[in-house]
Amino acid sequence: MRNQSKYLLLITILLAIYYLVCGIYLNHLGYFSQEAMFYVEKSKIVVDGLGNRLKVMGLTAPIIPFYTSFLFSFSKYTAMIAPIIASSLCTAILFFMIGSALLKRAKDDFYLLVLLIIFLFHPGILYAACSGKSIALVLVFFFMFFFNLLKFYRSNTTFHVSIASISLVLLIFCDYKFIWLTLFFIPLVLSITVKSLNLGEQESIFRLFISFNNPSLRRKLINKTFALYIILFVLPLACIICYKLLNLTHAQDLNYFSESPYATWTVLADKLSFDQLSTSTVYQIPETSILISARILLFCPLILVAIYMFRNSTYQILTLLTPFAFVEFLHIKYEKVFLVNEYYMIFLVLALLCIFYKAQTIKNQTLLKTIVGLLTLVQLYTGYIFLKNSSITEERNFITVLLNRTPDTHQDQNRELADYINHLPDGSHVLVDDAIAFPIVTFSKDIRKLTLPYQGAYLSAIESPDKYDDYVLLATPKNEVTGFTQLNDKYVPVVKKANSALKLHRVYETDDWILYKVFD
């Protein structure tokens, strides 16, 4: 066992290096995810910015991925690839966690080989590891949450529920939408409590009937159910309330962290993904409530094996079905937002966890290994198909660059504009709204040249640019997110009306941006 752990640690280190090399290579080919650029830009503000950076430090969301990326922004050499370093290490840690759980339960090299193949070649795993996104962190805490629930079912020790609660808090602060997962655990907790009562009757409905008709059992059921609710849900609820109050105190908005483009990258990313698909001339299968669960099963057929293994336990089956209800709910609540690959990947992690957790209880190991091996190969293919035909442009770009190894040109104009700004004379100042221009700020070498919204002088600079800045960066009407900023084509006539002596001269122009020189 000790030797196996050493080998697992060695494989984990090699995996981390493999992911890091792939991520840096894709970065050199020009691939940048919106989320990674957002974290780099905010890290630059915190490290090199001028003015009050407290709001940026405390309210950038999701906060745990941001701080994880920030940890690797300690030098100018790692600043641009800090999110890639973070995602690579987190994906390797996920492998180590699943592998450790496997060695303690299944103790079979075949399943470790299956796990290694998936983490080496599955496009979704490579996307999580090499894109600089927070997917790997989400998968880590999602795994911890369900792993501790399964351990609680086995031992009936509330310590595991406490760890699951902490994991849920961390999961929510990696992706706030997972707060809705708690909604589907409310009825499940009652089922878990009923199952834990020492009754001869096995059927849950009859156990519940007996409990409610017996005063002693009813009191025990209520107390135990309430206790589980407190342990599982109070900590996440308290943390969310405290964080919202922090937003209210510093941003005068309870939901600033989830609704402001200055606080989170998802506001613009969600709009772009929907707008791009809505205007696309290429037909794609729509995401409808009827098809979401079917798409999940196509993406992750291994989850069927996991459900079959837990077929004899109603409340454990309900636990495995909870993520299906959660994803269906997300599709209904956020109807104009397409499901990103992250919400499919959670089912792959859940399937691996359940199969490795229960594998040793199956007598016919030959049949099980055959099925798992074949479905693993199927999943490598479906992972590729789902990314290739994704509704999200960023996901399609990733798989194209990864397989074809051709340069990604989507950020070329932003890099060229940033390079122009980098070569402006020393002492020049440029008025920039990083709600939409954060890619340009990311590629800028000296952030002190830029007047940004976090600075106190920003609003005054908008009203009187000639007194604060030498240049103004405006979004053109062709820019897909031009409506999210005041610095667009409507800005020029408004500011000239307020100051007729002000003159603006175009010095650099792209499809999405115009850089003006300010004269008074």
GROMACS .gro file of N, CA and C in nm, residues 107-254:
model
  444
  107LYS      N    1  -0.837  -0.133  -0.467
  107LYS     CA    2  -0.706  -0.199  -0.462
  107LYS      C    3  -0.681  -0.287  -0.585
  108ASP      N    4  -0.708  -0.229  -0.701
  108ASP     CA    5  -0.691  -0.302  -0.826
  108ASP      C    6  -0.626  -0.209  -0.927
  109ASP      N    7  -0.514  -0.253  -0.985
  109ASP     CA    8  -0.440  -0.169  -1.077
  109ASP      C    9  -0.518  -0.136  -1.204
  110PHE      N   10  -0.616  -0.222  -1.238
  110PHE     CA   11  -0.696  -0.196  -1.358
  110PHE      C   12  -0.770  -0.064  -1.346
  111TYR      N   13  -0.832  -0.040  -1.232
  111TYR     CA   14  -0.910   0.082  -1.213
  111TYR      C   15  -0.818   0.204  -1.207
  112LEU      N   16  -0.699   0.187  -1.154
  112LEU     CA   17  -0.603   0.296  -1.155
  112LEU      C   18  -0.560   0.329  -1.298
  113LEU      N   19  -0.548   0.227  -1.381
  113LEU     CA   20  -0.515   0.247  -1.522
  113LEU      C   21  -0.627   0.322  -1.594
  114VAL      N   22  -0.752   0.285  -1.564
  114VAL     CA   23  -0.868   0.355  -1.621
  114VAL      C   24  -0.866   0.502  -1.582
  115LEU      N   25  -0.839   0.527  -1.453
  115LEU     CA   26  -0.833   0.665  -1.404
  115LEU      C   27  -0.722   0.742  -1.475
  116LEU      N   28  -0.607   0.680  -1.492
  116LEU     CA   29  -0.494   0.747  -1.558
  116LEU      C   30  -0.525   0.778  -1.704
  117ILE      N   31  -0.588   0.684  -1.774
  117ILE     CA   32  -0.624   0.706  -1.915
  117ILE      C   33  -0.718   0.826  -1.928
  118ILE      N   34  -0.816   0.833  -1.839
  118ILE     CA   35  -0.911   0.944  -1.843
  118ILE      C   36  -0.840   1.077  -1.818
  119PHE      N   37  -0.750   1.080  -1.719
  119PHE     CA   38  -0.683   1.205  -1.686
  119PHE      C   39  -0.574   1.241  -1.787
  120LEU      N   40  -0.531   1.145  -1.866
  120LEU     CA   41  -0.433   1.175  -1.970
  120LEU      C   42  -0.497   1.223  -2.100
  121PHE      N   43  -0.610   1.164  -2.136
  121PHE     CA   44  -0.662   1.183  -2.271
  121PHE      C   45  -0.802   1.242  -2.280
  122HIS      N   46  -0.878   1.245  -2.171
  122HIS     CA   47  -1.015   1.296  -2.183
  122HIS      C   48  -1.011   1.447  -2.213
  123PRO      N   49  -1.072   1.491  -2.323
  123PRO     CA   50  -1.067   1.634  -2.360
  123PRO      C   51  -1.122   1.727  -2.252
  124GLY      N   52  -1.225   1.682  -2.181
  124GLY     CA   53  -1.280   1.765  -2.074
  124GLY      C   54  -1.182   1.785  -1.960
  125ILE      N   55  -1.108   1.681  -1.926
  125ILE     CA   56  -1.005   1.692  -1.821
  125ILE      C   57  -0.892   1.783  -1.869
  126LEU      N   58  -0.850   1.767  -1.994
  126LEU     CA   59  -0.744   1.852  -2.049
  126LEU      C   60  -0.789   1.997  -2.053
  127TYR      N   61  -0.916   2.019  -2.083
  127TYR     CA   62  -0.971   2.155  -2.084
  127TYR      C   63  -0.967   2.215  -1.944
  128ALA      N   64  -1.005   2.135  -1.845
  128ALA     CA   65  -1.002   2.181  -1.706
  128ALA      C   66  -0.860   2.212  -1.661
  129ALA      N   67  -0.763   2.133  -1.708
  129ALA     CA   68  -0.625   2.146  -1.662
  129ALA      C   69  -0.546   2.255  -1.734
  130CYS      N   70  -0.573   2.276  -1.862
  130CYS     CA   71  -0.485   2.359  -1.944
  130CYS      C   72  -0.543   2.495  -1.982
  131SER      N   73  -0.669   2.520  -1.950
  131SER     CA   74  -0.733   2.644  -1.995
  131SER      C   75  -0.719   2.758  -1.896
  132GLY      N   76  -0.677   2.728  -1.772
  132GLY     CA   77  -0.669   2.832  -1.670
  132GLY      C   78  -0.801   2.866  -1.607
  133LYS      N   79  -0.902   2.785  -1.631
  133LYS     CA   80  -1.035   2.809  -1.574
  133LYS      C   81  -1.046   2.742  -1.437
  134SER      N   82  -1.158   2.768  -1.370
  134SER     CA   83  -1.178   2.718  -1.234
  134SER      C   84  -1.244   2.580  -1.230
  135ILE      N   85  -1.258   2.515  -1.345
  135ILE     CA   86  -1.328   2.386  -1.352
  135ILE      C   87  -1.264   2.284  -1.259
  136ALA      N   88  -1.132   2.277  -1.256
  136ALA     CA   89  -1.062   2.177  -1.174
  136ALA      C   90  -1.094   2.196  -1.026
  137LEU      N   91  -1.096   2.321  -0.979
  137LEU     CA   92  -1.130   2.348  -0.840
  137LEU      C   93  -1.272   2.306  -0.809
  138VAL      N   94  -1.363   2.333  -0.901
  138VAL     CA   95  -1.503   2.292  -0.883
  138VAL      C   96  -1.511   2.140  -0.870
  139LEU      N   97  -1.439   2.069  -0.955
  139LEU     CA   98  -1.442   1.923  -0.952
  139LEU      C   99  -1.381   1.868  -0.823
  140VAL      N  100  -1.277   1.933  -0.773
  140VAL     CA  101  -1.213   1.890  -0.648
  140VAL      C  102  -1.313   1.896  -0.532
  141PHE      N  103  -1.380   2.009  -0.517
  141PHE     CA  104  -1.470   2.026  -0.403
  141PHE      C  105  -1.602   1.949  -0.424
  142PHE      N  106  -1.642   1.932  -0.551
  142PHE     CA  107  -1.758   1.849  -0.580
  142PHE      C  108  -1.729   1.704  -0.539
  143PHE      N  109  -1.609   1.657  -0.572
  143PHE     CA  110  -1.567   1.522  -0.533
  143PHE      C  111  -1.566   1.508  -0.380
  144MET      N  112  -1.508   1.605  -0.311
  144MET     CA  113  -1.500   1.600  -0.165
  144MET      C  114  -1.639   1.597  -0.102
  145PHE      N  115  -1.730   1.674  -0.158
  145PHE     CA  116  -1.866   1.680  -0.104
  145PHE      C  117  -1.936   1.544  -0.112
  146PHE      N  118  -1.936   1.484  -0.229
  146PHE     CA  119  -2.007   1.357  -0.246
  146PHE      C  120  -1.929   1.240  -0.183
  147PHE      N  121  -1.798   1.247  -0.182
  147PHE     CA  122  -1.719   1.142  -0.119
  147PHE      C  123  -1.748   1.135   0.031
  148ASN      N  124  -1.759   1.249   0.096
  148ASN     CA  125  -1.789   1.250   0.239
  148ASN      C  126  -1.933   1.212   0.268
  149LEU      N  127  -2.023   1.241   0.175
  149LEU     CA  128  -2.161   1.193   0.192
  149LEU      C  129  -2.165   1.040   0.187
  150LEU      N  130  -2.093   0.981   0.092
  150LEU     CA  131  -2.089   0.835   0.083
  150LEU      C  132  -2.025   0.773   0.207
  151LYS      N  133  -1.924   0.839   0.260
  151LYS     CA  134  -1.861   0.790   0.384
  151LYS      C  135  -1.957   0.800   0.502
  152PHE      N  136  -2.041   0.903   0.501
  152PHE     CA  137  -2.141   0.917   0.607
  152PHE      C  138  -2.246   0.805   0.597
  153TYR      N  139  -2.288   0.774   0.473
  153TYR     CA  140  -2.385   0.667   0.455
  153TYR      C  141  -2.330   0.535   0.508
  154ARG      N  142  -2.199   0.517   0.494
  154ARG     CA  143  -2.138   0.391   0.535
  154ARG      C  144  -2.116   0.383   0.686
  155SER      N  145  -2.075   0.496   0.747
  155SER     CA  146  -2.037   0.493   0.890
  155SER      C  147  -2.138   0.559   0.982
  156ASN      N  148  -2.228   0.642   0.924
  156ASN     CA  149  -2.328   0.715   1.003
  156ASN      C  150  -2.261   0.807   1.106
  157THR      N  151  -2.143   0.859   1.070
  157THR     CA  152  -2.068   0.950   1.156
  157THR      C  153  -2.085   1.092   1.105
  158THR      N  154  -2.136   1.181   1.192
  158THR     CA  155  -2.168   1.317   1.147
  158THR      C  156  -2.043   1.399   1.114
  159PHE      N  157  -1.925   1.351   1.153
  159PHE     CA  158  -1.801   1.419   1.115
  159PHE      C  159  -1.792   1.434   0.964
  160HIS      N  160  -1.832   1.329   0.892
  160HIS     CA  161  -1.826   1.333   0.746
  160HIS      C  162  -1.925   1.434   0.688
  161VAL      N  163  -2.038   1.453   0.756
  161VAL     CA  164  -2.134   1.555   0.712
  161VAL      C  165  -2.073   1.694   0.730
  162SER      N  166  -1.999   1.713   0.838
  162SER     CA  167  -1.932   1.842   0.862
  162SER      C  168  -1.831   1.872   0.752
  163ILE      N  169  -1.752   1.772   0.714
  163ILE     CA  170  -1.654   1.790   0.605
  163ILE      C  171  -1.727   1.817   0.474
  164ALA      N  172  -1.839   1.746   0.453
  164ALA     CA  173  -1.920   1.770   0.331
  164ALA      C  174  -1.972   1.913   0.329
  165SER      N  175  -2.012   1.965   0.444
  165SER     CA  176  -2.062   2.102   0.453
  165SER      C  177  -1.953   2.203   0.418
  166ILE      N  178  -1.832   2.180   0.471
  166ILE     CA  179  -1.719   2.269   0.439
  166ILE      C  180  -1.687   2.262   0.289
  167SER      N  181  -1.693   2.141   0.233
  167SER     CA  182  -1.668   2.124   0.089
  167SER      C  183  -1.773   2.197   0.007
  168LEU      N  184  -1.897   2.196   0.055
  168LEU     CA  185  -2.004   2.265  -0.015
  168LEU      C  186  -1.982   2.416  -0.014
  169VAL      N  187  -1.934   2.469   0.098
  169VAL     CA  188  -1.902   2.612   0.106
  169VAL      C  189  -1.796   2.648   0.003
  170LEU      N  190  -1.689   2.569  -0.001
  170LEU     CA  191  -1.580   2.596  -0.095
  170LEU      C  192  -1.628   2.581  -0.240
  171LEU      N  193  -1.716   2.485  -0.263
  171LEU     CA  194  -1.772   2.466  -0.397
  171LEU      C  195  -1.853   2.588  -0.441
  172ILE      N  196  -1.933   2.641  -0.350
  172ILE     CA  197  -2.015   2.758  -0.381
  172ILE      C  198  -1.928   2.880  -0.412
  173PHE      N  199  -1.816   2.892  -0.340
  173PHE     CA  200  -1.727   3.006  -0.364
  173PHE      C  201  -1.636   2.983  -0.485
  174CYS      N  202  -1.646   2.866  -0.547
  174CYS     CA  203  -1.582   2.842  -0.677
  174CYS      C  204  -1.679   2.867  -0.791
  175ASP      N  205  -1.805   2.841  -0.767
  175ASP     CA  206  -1.910   2.866  -0.865
  175ASP      C  207  -2.039   2.888  -0.788
  176TYR      N  208  -2.087   3.011  -0.786
  176TYR     CA  209  -2.200   3.047  -0.701
  176TYR      C  210  -2.328   2.972  -0.738
  177LYS      N  211  -2.338   2.925  -0.861
  177LYS     CA  212  -2.460   2.854  -0.902
  177LYS      C  213  -2.481   2.724  -0.825
  178PHE      N  214  -2.376   2.672  -0.764
  178PHE     CA  215  -2.390   2.549  -0.687
  178PHE      C  216  -2.467   2.571  -0.556
  179ILE      N  217  -2.502   2.695  -0.524
  179ILE     CA  218  -2.588   2.722  -0.410
  179ILE      C  219  -2.722   2.652  -0.429
  180TRP      N  220  -2.763   2.634  -0.555
  180TRP     CA  221  -2.892   2.571  -0.583
  180TRP      C  222  -2.889   2.421  -0.561
  181LEU      N  223  -2.771   2.365  -0.548
  181LEU     CA  224  -2.761   2.222  -0.518
  181LEU      C  225  -2.823   2.190  -0.383
  182THR      N  226  -2.815   2.285  -0.290
  182THR     CA  227  -2.872   2.263  -0.156
  182THR      C  228  -3.023   2.246  -0.162
  183LEU      N  229  -3.085   2.306  -0.262
  183LEU     CA  230  -3.231   2.297  -0.276
  183LEU      C  231  -3.276   2.153  -0.289
  184PHE      N  232  -3.197   2.070  -0.355
  184PHE     CA  233  -3.238   1.932  -0.382
  184PHE      C  234  -3.192   1.836  -0.274
  185PHE      N  235  -3.113   1.887  -0.178
  185PHE     CA  236  -3.075   1.804  -0.065
  185PHE      C  237  -3.171   1.819   0.053
  186ILE      N  238  -3.260   1.915   0.046
  186ILE     CA  239  -3.355   1.935   0.156
  186ILE      C  240  -3.445   1.813   0.175
  187PRO      N  241  -3.513   1.761   0.069
  187PRO     CA  242  -3.592   1.639   0.089
  187PRO      C  243  -3.506   1.515   0.108
  188LEU      N  244  -3.386   1.516   0.054
  188LEU     CA  245  -3.300   1.399   0.063
  188LEU      C  246  -3.254   1.374   0.207
  189VAL      N  247  -3.233   1.480   0.283
  189VAL     CA  248  -3.190   1.466   0.422
  189VAL      C  249  -3.294   1.388   0.502
  190LEU      N  250  -3.421   1.413   0.476
  190LEU     CA  251  -3.528   1.339   0.546
  190LEU      C  252  -3.520   1.191   0.513
  191SER      N  253  -3.494   1.159   0.385
  191SER     CA  254  -3.481   1.020   0.345
  191SER      C  255  -3.363   0.953   0.413
  192ILE      N  256  -3.252   1.027   0.426
  192ILE     CA  257  -3.133   0.974   0.492
  192ILE      C  258  -3.161   0.947   0.639
  193THR      N  259  -3.232   1.038   0.703
  193THR     CA  260  -3.263   1.023   0.845
  193THR      C  261  -3.354   0.905   0.870
  194VAL      N  262  -3.455   0.889   0.786
  194VAL     CA  263  -3.548   0.777   0.799
  194VAL      C  264  -3.473   0.645   0.786
  195LYS      N  265  -3.379   0.640   0.692
  195LYS     CA  266  -3.302   0.518   0.671
  195LYS      C  267  -3.215   0.485   0.792
  196SER      N  268  -3.167   0.588   0.863
  196SER     CA  269  -3.076   0.566   0.975
  196SER      C  270  -3.146   0.516   1.101
  197LEU      N  271  -3.280   0.520   1.104
  197LEU     CA  272  -3.353   0.472   1.222
  197LEU      C  273  -3.348   0.319   1.228
  198ASN      N  274  -3.338   0.267   1.346
  198ASN     CA  275  -3.330   0.122   1.365
  198ASN      C  276  -3.471   0.061   1.360
  199LEU      N  277  -3.515   0.032   1.238
  199LEU     CA  278  -3.647  -0.027   1.219
  199LEU      C  279  -3.634  -0.154   1.135
  200GLY      N  280  -3.725  -0.249   1.160
  200GLY     CA  281  -3.722  -0.374   1.086
  200GLY      C  282  -3.771  -0.357   0.944
  201GLU      N  283  -3.863  -0.263   0.921
  201GLU     CA  284  -3.917  -0.238   0.787
  201GLU      C  285  -3.811  -0.174   0.698
  202GLN      N  286  -3.798  -0.222   0.575
  202GLN     CA  287  -3.695  -0.176   0.483
  202GLN      C  288  -3.743  -0.065   0.390
  203GLU      N  289  -3.869  -0.068   0.349
  203GLU     CA  290  -3.921   0.032   0.255
  203GLU      C  291  -3.930   0.169   0.322
  204SER      N  292  -3.879   0.271   0.257
  204SER     CA  293  -3.871   0.405   0.316
  204SER      C  294  -4.007   0.463   0.350
  205ILE      N  295  -4.105   0.440   0.263
  205ILE     CA  296  -4.238   0.498   0.287
  205ILE      C  297  -4.302   0.439   0.412
  206PHE      N  298  -4.282   0.308   0.434
  206PHE     CA  299  -4.337   0.245   0.553
  206PHE      C  300  -4.258   0.284   0.678
  207ARG      N  301  -4.127   0.302   0.664
  207ARG     CA  302  -4.045   0.347   0.776
  207ARG      C  303  -4.090   0.487   0.820
  208LEU      N  304  -4.121   0.572   0.721
  208LEU     CA  305  -4.168   0.707   0.752
  208LEU      C  306  -4.303   0.703   0.821
  209PHE      N  307  -4.392   0.614   0.774
  209PHE     CA  308  -4.526   0.600   0.834
  209PHE      C  309  -4.515   0.554   0.980
  210ILE      N  310  -4.430   0.456   1.004
  210ILE     CA  311  -4.410   0.404   1.141
  210ILE      C  312  -4.353   0.514   1.231
  211SER      N  313  -4.257   0.591   1.178
  211SER     CA  314  -4.192   0.695   1.257
  211SER      C  315  -4.290   0.804   1.300
  212PHE      N  316  -4.379   0.845   1.209
  212PHE     CA  317  -4.473   0.952   1.241
  212PHE      C  318  -4.584   0.906   1.336
  213ASN      N  319  -4.609   0.776   1.342
  213ASN     CA  320  -4.715   0.725   1.428
  213ASN      C  321  -4.665   0.677   1.565
  214ASN      N  322  -4.535   0.688   1.585
  214ASN     CA  323  -4.477   0.652   1.714
  214ASN      C  324  -4.414   0.777   1.775
  215PRO      N  325  -4.468   0.826   1.890
  215PRO     CA  326  -4.417   0.952   1.949
  215PRO      C  327  -4.266   0.952   1.971
  216SER      N  328  -4.213   0.841   2.021
  216SER     CA  329  -4.069   0.835   2.048
  216SER      C  330  -3.988   0.842   1.918
  217LEU      N  331  -4.031   0.763   1.819
  217LEU     CA  332  -3.961   0.763   1.691
  217LEU      C  333  -3.978   0.896   1.619
  218ARG      N  334  -4.098   0.956   1.634
  218ARG     CA  335  -4.123   1.085   1.569
  218ARG      C  336  -4.030   1.192   1.625
  219ARG      N  337  -4.015   1.194   1.758
  219ARG     CA  338  -3.926   1.290   1.821
  219ARG      C  339  -3.780   1.267   1.778
  220LYS      N  340  -3.741   1.141   1.770
  220LYS     CA  341  -3.605   1.107   1.728
  220LYS      C  342  -3.582   1.147   1.582
  221LEU      N  343  -3.683   1.123   1.498
  221LEU     CA  344  -3.673   1.157   1.356
  221LEU      C  345  -3.658   1.308   1.338
  222ILE      N  346  -3.740   1.385   1.410
  222ILE     CA  347  -3.736   1.531   1.398
  222ILE      C  348  -3.602   1.584   1.446
  223ASN      N  349  -3.556   1.535   1.560
  223ASN     CA  350  -3.429   1.584   1.616
  223ASN      C  351  -3.311   1.552   1.524
  224LYS      N  352  -3.310   1.430   1.471
  224LYS     CA  353  -3.198   1.389   1.386
  224LYS      C  354  -3.201   1.464   1.252
  225THR      N  355  -3.321   1.481   1.197
  225THR     CA  356  -3.333   1.554   1.070
  225THR      C  357  -3.289   1.699   1.088
  226PHE      N  358  -3.335   1.761   1.194
  226PHE     CA  359  -3.299   1.900   1.220
  226PHE      C  360  -3.148   1.914   1.241
  227ALA      N  361  -3.089   1.819   1.313
  227ALA     CA  362  -2.945   1.822   1.338
  227ALA      C  363  -2.866   1.813   1.207
  228LEU      N  364  -2.910   1.725   1.116
  228LEU     CA  365  -2.841   1.712   0.987
  228LEU      C  366  -2.856   1.838   0.903
  229TYR      N  367  -2.975   1.898   0.908
  229TYR     CA  368  -2.995   2.024   0.837
  229TYR      C  369  -2.898   2.131   0.889
  230ILE      N  370  -2.885   2.139   1.020
  230ILE     CA  371  -2.797   2.239   1.081
  230ILE      C  372  -2.653   2.215   1.038
  231ILE      N  373  -2.607   2.091   1.047
  231ILE     CA  374  -2.467   2.060   1.015
  231ILE      C  375  -2.437   2.085   0.867
  232LEU      N  376  -2.531   2.048   0.781
  232LEU     CA  377  -2.505   2.052   0.637
  232LEU      C  378  -2.526   2.190   0.577
  233PHE      N  379  -2.626   2.264   0.624
  233PHE     CA  380  -2.666   2.386   0.555
  233PHE      C  381  -2.635   2.517   0.626
  234VAL      N  382  -2.616   2.516   0.758
  234VAL     CA  383  -2.597   2.642   0.829
  234VAL      C  384  -2.467   2.711   0.789
  235LEU      N  385  -2.359   2.636   0.777
  235LEU     CA  386  -2.231   2.696   0.740
  235LEU      C  387  -2.234   2.760   0.601
  236PRO      N  388  -2.285   2.690   0.496
  236PRO     CA  389  -2.296   2.758   0.366
  236PRO      C  390  -2.384   2.882   0.372
  237LEU      N  391  -2.496   2.872   0.442
  237LEU     CA  392  -2.587   2.987   0.450
  237LEU      C  393  -2.521   3.105   0.521
  238ALA      N  394  -2.452   3.078   0.631
  238ALA     CA  395  -2.386   3.184   0.706
  238ALA      C  396  -2.275   3.250   0.622
  239CYS      N  397  -2.199   3.170   0.551
  239CYS     CA  398  -2.089   3.224   0.469
  239CYS      C  399  -2.143   3.312   0.356
  240ILE      N  400  -2.251   3.268   0.293
  240ILE     CA  401  -2.309   3.347   0.184
  240ILE      C  402  -2.364   3.479   0.238
  241ILE      N  403  -2.431   3.476   0.353
  241ILE     CA  404  -2.484   3.599   0.413
  241ILE      C  405  -2.371   3.696   0.446
  242CYS      N  406  -2.264   3.644   0.506
  242CYS     CA  407  -2.150   3.730   0.539
  242CYS      C  408  -2.086   3.790   0.414
  243TYR      N  409  -2.075   3.711   0.309
  243TYR     CA  410  -2.014   3.761   0.186
  243TYR      C  411  -2.104   3.865   0.119
  244LYS      N  412  -2.233   3.844   0.124
  244LYS     CA  413  -2.325   3.943   0.067
  244LYS      C  414  -2.319   4.074   0.146
  245LEU      N  415  -2.308   4.064   0.277
  245LEU     CA  416  -2.296   4.185   0.359
  245LEU      C  417  -2.165   4.257   0.329
  246LEU      N  418  -2.059   4.182   0.302
  246LEU     CA  419  -1.932   4.241   0.262
  246LEU      C  420  -1.948   4.319   0.132
  247ASN      N  421  -2.022   4.262   0.037
  247ASN     CA  422  -2.049   4.330  -0.089
  247ASN      C  423  -2.134   4.455  -0.068
  248LEU      N  424  -2.232   4.444   0.021
  248LEU     CA  425  -2.317   4.560   0.051
  248LEU      C  426  -2.236   4.672   0.114
  249THR      N  427  -2.142   4.637   0.200
  249THR     CA  428  -2.061   4.737   0.270
  249THR      C  429  -1.966   4.810   0.175
  250HIS      N  430  -1.902   4.735   0.087
  250HIS     CA  431  -1.797   4.794   0.003
  250HIS      C  432  -1.844   4.831  -0.138
  251ALA      N  433  -1.955   4.773  -0.183
  251ALA     CA  434  -2.003   4.803  -0.319
  251ALA      C  435  -2.147   4.851  -0.322
  252GLN      N  436  -2.211   4.861  -0.206
  252GLN     CA  437  -2.351   4.905  -0.194
  252GLN      C  438  -2.446   4.817  -0.275
  253ASP      N  439  -2.411   4.692  -0.289
  253ASP     CA  440  -2.494   4.598  -0.365
  253ASP      C  441  -2.471   4.457  -0.312
  254LEU      N  442  -2.578   4.394  -0.263
  254LEU     CA  443  -2.565   4.258  -0.208
  254LEU      C  444  -2.513   4.158  -0.310
   0.00000   0.00000   0.00000
